[in-house]
Short mmCIF file of C-alpha atoms in Angstrom, two decimals:
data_model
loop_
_atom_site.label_atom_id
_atom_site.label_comp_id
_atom_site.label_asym_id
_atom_site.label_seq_id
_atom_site.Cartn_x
_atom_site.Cartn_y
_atom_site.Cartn_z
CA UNK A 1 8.68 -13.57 11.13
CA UNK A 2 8.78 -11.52 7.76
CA UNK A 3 8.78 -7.54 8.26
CA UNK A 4 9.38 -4.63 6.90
CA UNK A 5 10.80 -1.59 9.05
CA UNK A 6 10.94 1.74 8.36
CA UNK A 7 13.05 3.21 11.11
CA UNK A 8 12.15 6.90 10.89
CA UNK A 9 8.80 8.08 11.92
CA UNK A 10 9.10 11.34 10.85
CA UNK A 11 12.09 13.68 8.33
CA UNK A 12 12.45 16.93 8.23
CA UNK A 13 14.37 18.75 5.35
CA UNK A 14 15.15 21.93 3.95
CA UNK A 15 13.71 22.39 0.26
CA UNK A 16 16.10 21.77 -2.02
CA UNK A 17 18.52 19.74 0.59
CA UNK A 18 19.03 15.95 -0.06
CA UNK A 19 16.54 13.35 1.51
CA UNK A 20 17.09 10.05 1.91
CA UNK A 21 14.31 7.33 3.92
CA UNK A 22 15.77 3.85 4.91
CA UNK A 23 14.12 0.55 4.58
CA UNK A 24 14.95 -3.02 5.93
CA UNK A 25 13.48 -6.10 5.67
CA UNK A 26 13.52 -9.63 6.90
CA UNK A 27 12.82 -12.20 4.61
CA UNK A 28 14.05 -15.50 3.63
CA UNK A 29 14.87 -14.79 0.41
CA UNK A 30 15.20 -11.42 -2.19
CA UNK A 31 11.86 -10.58 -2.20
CA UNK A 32 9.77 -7.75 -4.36
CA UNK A 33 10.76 -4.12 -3.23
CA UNK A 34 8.81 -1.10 -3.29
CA UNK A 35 8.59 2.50 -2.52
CA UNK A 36 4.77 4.24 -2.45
CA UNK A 37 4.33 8.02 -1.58
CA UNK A 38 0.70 9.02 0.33
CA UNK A 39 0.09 12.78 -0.10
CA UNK A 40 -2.55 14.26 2.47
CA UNK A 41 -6.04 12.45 1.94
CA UNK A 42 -4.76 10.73 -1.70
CA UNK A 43 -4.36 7.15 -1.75
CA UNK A 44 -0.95 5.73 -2.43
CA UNK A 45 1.19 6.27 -5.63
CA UNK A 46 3.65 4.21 -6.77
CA UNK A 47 7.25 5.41 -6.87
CA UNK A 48 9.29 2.96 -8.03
CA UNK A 49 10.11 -0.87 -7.56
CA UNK A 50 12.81 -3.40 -7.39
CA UNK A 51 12.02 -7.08 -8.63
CA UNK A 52 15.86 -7.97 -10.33
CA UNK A 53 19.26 -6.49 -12.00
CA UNK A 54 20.30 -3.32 -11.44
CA UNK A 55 20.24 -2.59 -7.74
CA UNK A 56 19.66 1.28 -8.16
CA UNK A 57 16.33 1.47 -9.82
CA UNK A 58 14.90 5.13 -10.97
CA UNK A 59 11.64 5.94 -10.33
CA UNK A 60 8.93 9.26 -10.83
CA UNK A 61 9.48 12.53 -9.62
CA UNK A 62 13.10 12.07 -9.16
CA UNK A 63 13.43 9.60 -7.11
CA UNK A 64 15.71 6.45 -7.16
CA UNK A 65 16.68 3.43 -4.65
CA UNK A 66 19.33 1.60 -3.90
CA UNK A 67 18.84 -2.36 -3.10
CA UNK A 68 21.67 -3.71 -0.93
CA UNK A 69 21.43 -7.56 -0.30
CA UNK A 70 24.36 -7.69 1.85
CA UNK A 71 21.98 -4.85 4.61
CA UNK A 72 18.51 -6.30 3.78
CA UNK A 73 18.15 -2.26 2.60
CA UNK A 74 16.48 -0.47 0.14
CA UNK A 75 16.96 3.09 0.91
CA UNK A 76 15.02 5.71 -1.26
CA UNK A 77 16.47 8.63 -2.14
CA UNK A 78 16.53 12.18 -3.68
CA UNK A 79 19.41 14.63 -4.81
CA UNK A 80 17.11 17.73 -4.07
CA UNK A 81 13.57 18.11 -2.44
CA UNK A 82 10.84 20.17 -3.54
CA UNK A 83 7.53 21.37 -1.11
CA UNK A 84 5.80 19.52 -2.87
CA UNK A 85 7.77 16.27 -1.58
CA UNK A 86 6.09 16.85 1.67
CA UNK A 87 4.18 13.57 2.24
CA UNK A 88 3.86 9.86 3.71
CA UNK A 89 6.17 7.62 2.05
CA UNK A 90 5.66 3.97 2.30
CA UNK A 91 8.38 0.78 1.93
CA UNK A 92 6.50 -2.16 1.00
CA UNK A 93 7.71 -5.45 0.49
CA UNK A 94 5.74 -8.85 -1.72
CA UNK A 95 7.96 -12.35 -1.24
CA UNK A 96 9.01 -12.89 -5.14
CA UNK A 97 7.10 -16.71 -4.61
CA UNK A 98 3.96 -15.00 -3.71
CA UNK A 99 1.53 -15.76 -6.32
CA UNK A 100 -1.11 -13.48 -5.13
CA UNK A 101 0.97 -10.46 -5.03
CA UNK A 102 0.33 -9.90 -1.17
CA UNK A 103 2.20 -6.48 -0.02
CA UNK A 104 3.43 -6.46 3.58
CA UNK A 105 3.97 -2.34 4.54
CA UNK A 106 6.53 -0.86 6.74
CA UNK A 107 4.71 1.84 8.84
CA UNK A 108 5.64 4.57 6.99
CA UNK A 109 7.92 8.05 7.31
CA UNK A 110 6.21 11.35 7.11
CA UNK A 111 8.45 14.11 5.68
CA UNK A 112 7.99 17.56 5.98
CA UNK A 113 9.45 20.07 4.04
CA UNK A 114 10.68 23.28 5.39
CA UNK A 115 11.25 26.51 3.15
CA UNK B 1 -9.74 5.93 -17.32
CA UNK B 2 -11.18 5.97 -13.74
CA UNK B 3 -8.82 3.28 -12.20
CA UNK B 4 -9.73 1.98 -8.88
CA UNK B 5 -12.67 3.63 -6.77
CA UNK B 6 -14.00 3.24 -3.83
CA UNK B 7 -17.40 3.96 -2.14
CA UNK B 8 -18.52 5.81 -0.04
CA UNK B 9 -15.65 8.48 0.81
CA UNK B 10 -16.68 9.25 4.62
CA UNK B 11 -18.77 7.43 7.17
CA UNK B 12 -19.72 7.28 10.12
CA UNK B 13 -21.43 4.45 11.99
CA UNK B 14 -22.72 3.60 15.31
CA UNK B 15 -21.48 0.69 17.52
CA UNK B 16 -22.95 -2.53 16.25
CA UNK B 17 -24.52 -0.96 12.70
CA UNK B 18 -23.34 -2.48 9.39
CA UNK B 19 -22.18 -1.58 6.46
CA UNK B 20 -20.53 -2.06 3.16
CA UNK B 21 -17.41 -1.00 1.36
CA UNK B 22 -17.87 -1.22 -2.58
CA UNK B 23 -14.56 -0.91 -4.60
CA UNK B 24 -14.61 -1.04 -8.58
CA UNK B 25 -11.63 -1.44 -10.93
CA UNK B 26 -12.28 -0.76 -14.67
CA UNK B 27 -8.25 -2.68 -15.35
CA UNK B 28 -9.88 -5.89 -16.18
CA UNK B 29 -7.39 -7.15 -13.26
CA UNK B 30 -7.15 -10.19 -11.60
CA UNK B 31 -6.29 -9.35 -8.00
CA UNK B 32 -8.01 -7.25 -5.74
CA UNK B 33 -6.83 -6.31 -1.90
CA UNK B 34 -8.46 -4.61 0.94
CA UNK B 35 -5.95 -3.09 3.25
CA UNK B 36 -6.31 -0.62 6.67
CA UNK B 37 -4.57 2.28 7.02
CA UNK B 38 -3.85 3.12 10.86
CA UNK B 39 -1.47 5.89 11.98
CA UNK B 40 1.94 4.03 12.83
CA UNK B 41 1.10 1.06 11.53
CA UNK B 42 1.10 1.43 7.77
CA UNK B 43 -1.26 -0.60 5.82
CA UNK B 44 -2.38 -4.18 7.11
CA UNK B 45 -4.10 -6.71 4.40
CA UNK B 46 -7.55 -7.11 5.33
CA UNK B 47 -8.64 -9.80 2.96
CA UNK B 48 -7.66 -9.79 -1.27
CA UNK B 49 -9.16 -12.24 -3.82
CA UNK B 50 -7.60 -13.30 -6.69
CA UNK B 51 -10.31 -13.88 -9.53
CA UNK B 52 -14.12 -13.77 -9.09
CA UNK B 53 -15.76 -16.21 -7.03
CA UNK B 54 -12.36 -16.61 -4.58
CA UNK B 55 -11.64 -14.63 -1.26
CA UNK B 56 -9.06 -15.55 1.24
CA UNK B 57 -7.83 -13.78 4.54
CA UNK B 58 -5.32 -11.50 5.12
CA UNK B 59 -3.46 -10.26 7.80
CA UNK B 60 -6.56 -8.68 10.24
CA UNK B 61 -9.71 -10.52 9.10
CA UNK B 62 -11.50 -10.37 11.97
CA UNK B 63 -14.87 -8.56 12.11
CA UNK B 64 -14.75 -8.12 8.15
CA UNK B 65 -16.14 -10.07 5.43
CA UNK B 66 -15.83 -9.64 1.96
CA UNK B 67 -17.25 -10.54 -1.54
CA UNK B 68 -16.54 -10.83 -5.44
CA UNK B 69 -19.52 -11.35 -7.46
CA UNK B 70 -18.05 -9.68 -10.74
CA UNK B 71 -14.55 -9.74 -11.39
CA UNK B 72 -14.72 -5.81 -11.40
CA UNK B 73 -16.15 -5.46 -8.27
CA UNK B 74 -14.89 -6.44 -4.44
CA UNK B 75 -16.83 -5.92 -1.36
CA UNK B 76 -15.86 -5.32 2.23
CA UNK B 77 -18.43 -5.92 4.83
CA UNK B 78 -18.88 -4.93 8.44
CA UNK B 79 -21.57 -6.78 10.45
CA UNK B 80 -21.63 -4.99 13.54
CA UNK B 81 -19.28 -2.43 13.82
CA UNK B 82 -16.50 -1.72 16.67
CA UNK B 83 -14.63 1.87 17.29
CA UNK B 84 -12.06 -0.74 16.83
CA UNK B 85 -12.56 -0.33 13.04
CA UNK B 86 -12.49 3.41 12.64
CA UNK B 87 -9.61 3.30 10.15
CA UNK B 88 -9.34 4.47 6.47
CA UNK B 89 -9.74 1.50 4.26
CA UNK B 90 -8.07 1.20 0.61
CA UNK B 91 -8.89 -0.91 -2.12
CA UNK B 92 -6.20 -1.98 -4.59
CA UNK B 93 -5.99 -4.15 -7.82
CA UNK B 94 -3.04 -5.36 -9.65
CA UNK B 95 -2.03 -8.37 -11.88
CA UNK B 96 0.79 -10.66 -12.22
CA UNK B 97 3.15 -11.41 -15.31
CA UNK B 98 6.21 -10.23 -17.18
CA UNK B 99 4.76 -6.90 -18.59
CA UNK B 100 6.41 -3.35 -17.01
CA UNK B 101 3.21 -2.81 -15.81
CA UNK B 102 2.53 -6.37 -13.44
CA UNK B 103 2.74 -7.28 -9.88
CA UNK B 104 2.29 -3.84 -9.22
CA UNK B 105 -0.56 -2.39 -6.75
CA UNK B 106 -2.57 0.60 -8.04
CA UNK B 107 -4.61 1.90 -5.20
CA UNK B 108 -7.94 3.99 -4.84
CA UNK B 109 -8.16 7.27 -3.36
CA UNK B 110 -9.67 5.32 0.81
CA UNK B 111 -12.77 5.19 2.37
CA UNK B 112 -12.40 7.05 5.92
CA UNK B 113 -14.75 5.18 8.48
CA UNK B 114 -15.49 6.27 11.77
CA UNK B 115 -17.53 4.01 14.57
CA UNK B 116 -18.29 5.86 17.28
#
């Protein structure tokens, strides 16, 4: 069965350490990758996305993510958090063949930023 | 530009009382997507239609019905509520192509629902 797992529940950091949230998925084939953030009582944002080429794709607020075929992966990262950072980040995953754009969601990591 | 919305914000319902969900997208797009929010779980498709006149089911149909009248607009039902759907819902749009800006979800702000 396709799914998408987000192995930690909850991250937290120091403000202005690194953060990084990991991502795997099982599908048959490369699929459509993306990163969403939730902040408290928002709906969800897009951060950035993955569909071909370069495996390290930037996104907004300074975020980037890595694809790695070889691990199923795509790992989101940033160099240097901010409080504002603090929220629900989602990994969400669309097979490329899908032709109505159907997102399956990993269950999300909530990150907390400490001062 | 008001993007997606979504109507009401809060409710609250008794066991067995209906009600309806009303999302609107001013993007002129295509696809439309109800999804669940429950804590753990992430989101869950509920049921998405992909041009007026069409629905089809998602992942956790049950209990839930949905409509598209106007391309604009997409509808999520309860008959007869369950505690079992006290969740927040989200509505999302998108459309598919080539352009930077396709195959990409853009979400409204939820609808929290509580059945007691």
């Amino acid at each position: 069965a396709q799914s998408v797992t987000q192995p930690d529940i909850h991250i937290t950091v120091s403000e202005g350490a690194s953060l990084e949230l990991r991502c795997n998925y099982s599908y048959g084939a490369t699929p459509y990758l993306f990163w969403y953030v939730q902040s408290p009582g928002q709906g969800l944002q897009l951060l950035l996305k993955y569909f071909s080429g370069d495996t390290l794709v930037q996104g907004i607020k300074g975020f980037e993510a890595e694809f790695k075929r070889s691990q199923s992966s795509f790992n989101l990262r940033k160099p240097s958090v901010h409080w504002s950072d603090a929220a629900e980040y989602f990994c969400a995953v669309r097979r490329a063949t899908d032709s109505w754009g159907k997102l399956q969601f990993g269950a999300g990591t909530q990150v907390v930023v400490t001062p | 530009n008001a993007g997606v919305t979504q109507t009401p914000k809060f409710r609250v319902l008794k066991t067995g009382q209906s009600m309806t969900l009303l999302c609107a997208q001013d993007m002129n797009h295509e696809y439309m997507y109800w999804y669940r929010q429950d804590p753990g779980m992430g989101l869950r498709l509920i049921h998405y239609s992909v041009g007026e006149g069409t629905t089809a089911k998602g992942e956790v149909p049950d209990g839930y019905n949905v409509s598209r009248l106007k391309k604009q607009n997409f509808l999520l039902g309860l008959e007869s509520a369950a505690p079992s759907q006290t969740s927040v819902y989200f509505c999302a749009s998108s459309y598919l192509g080539q352009s930077a800006g396709a195959n990409v979800l853009t979400f409204g702000a939820g609808s929290r629902l509580t059945v007691l």
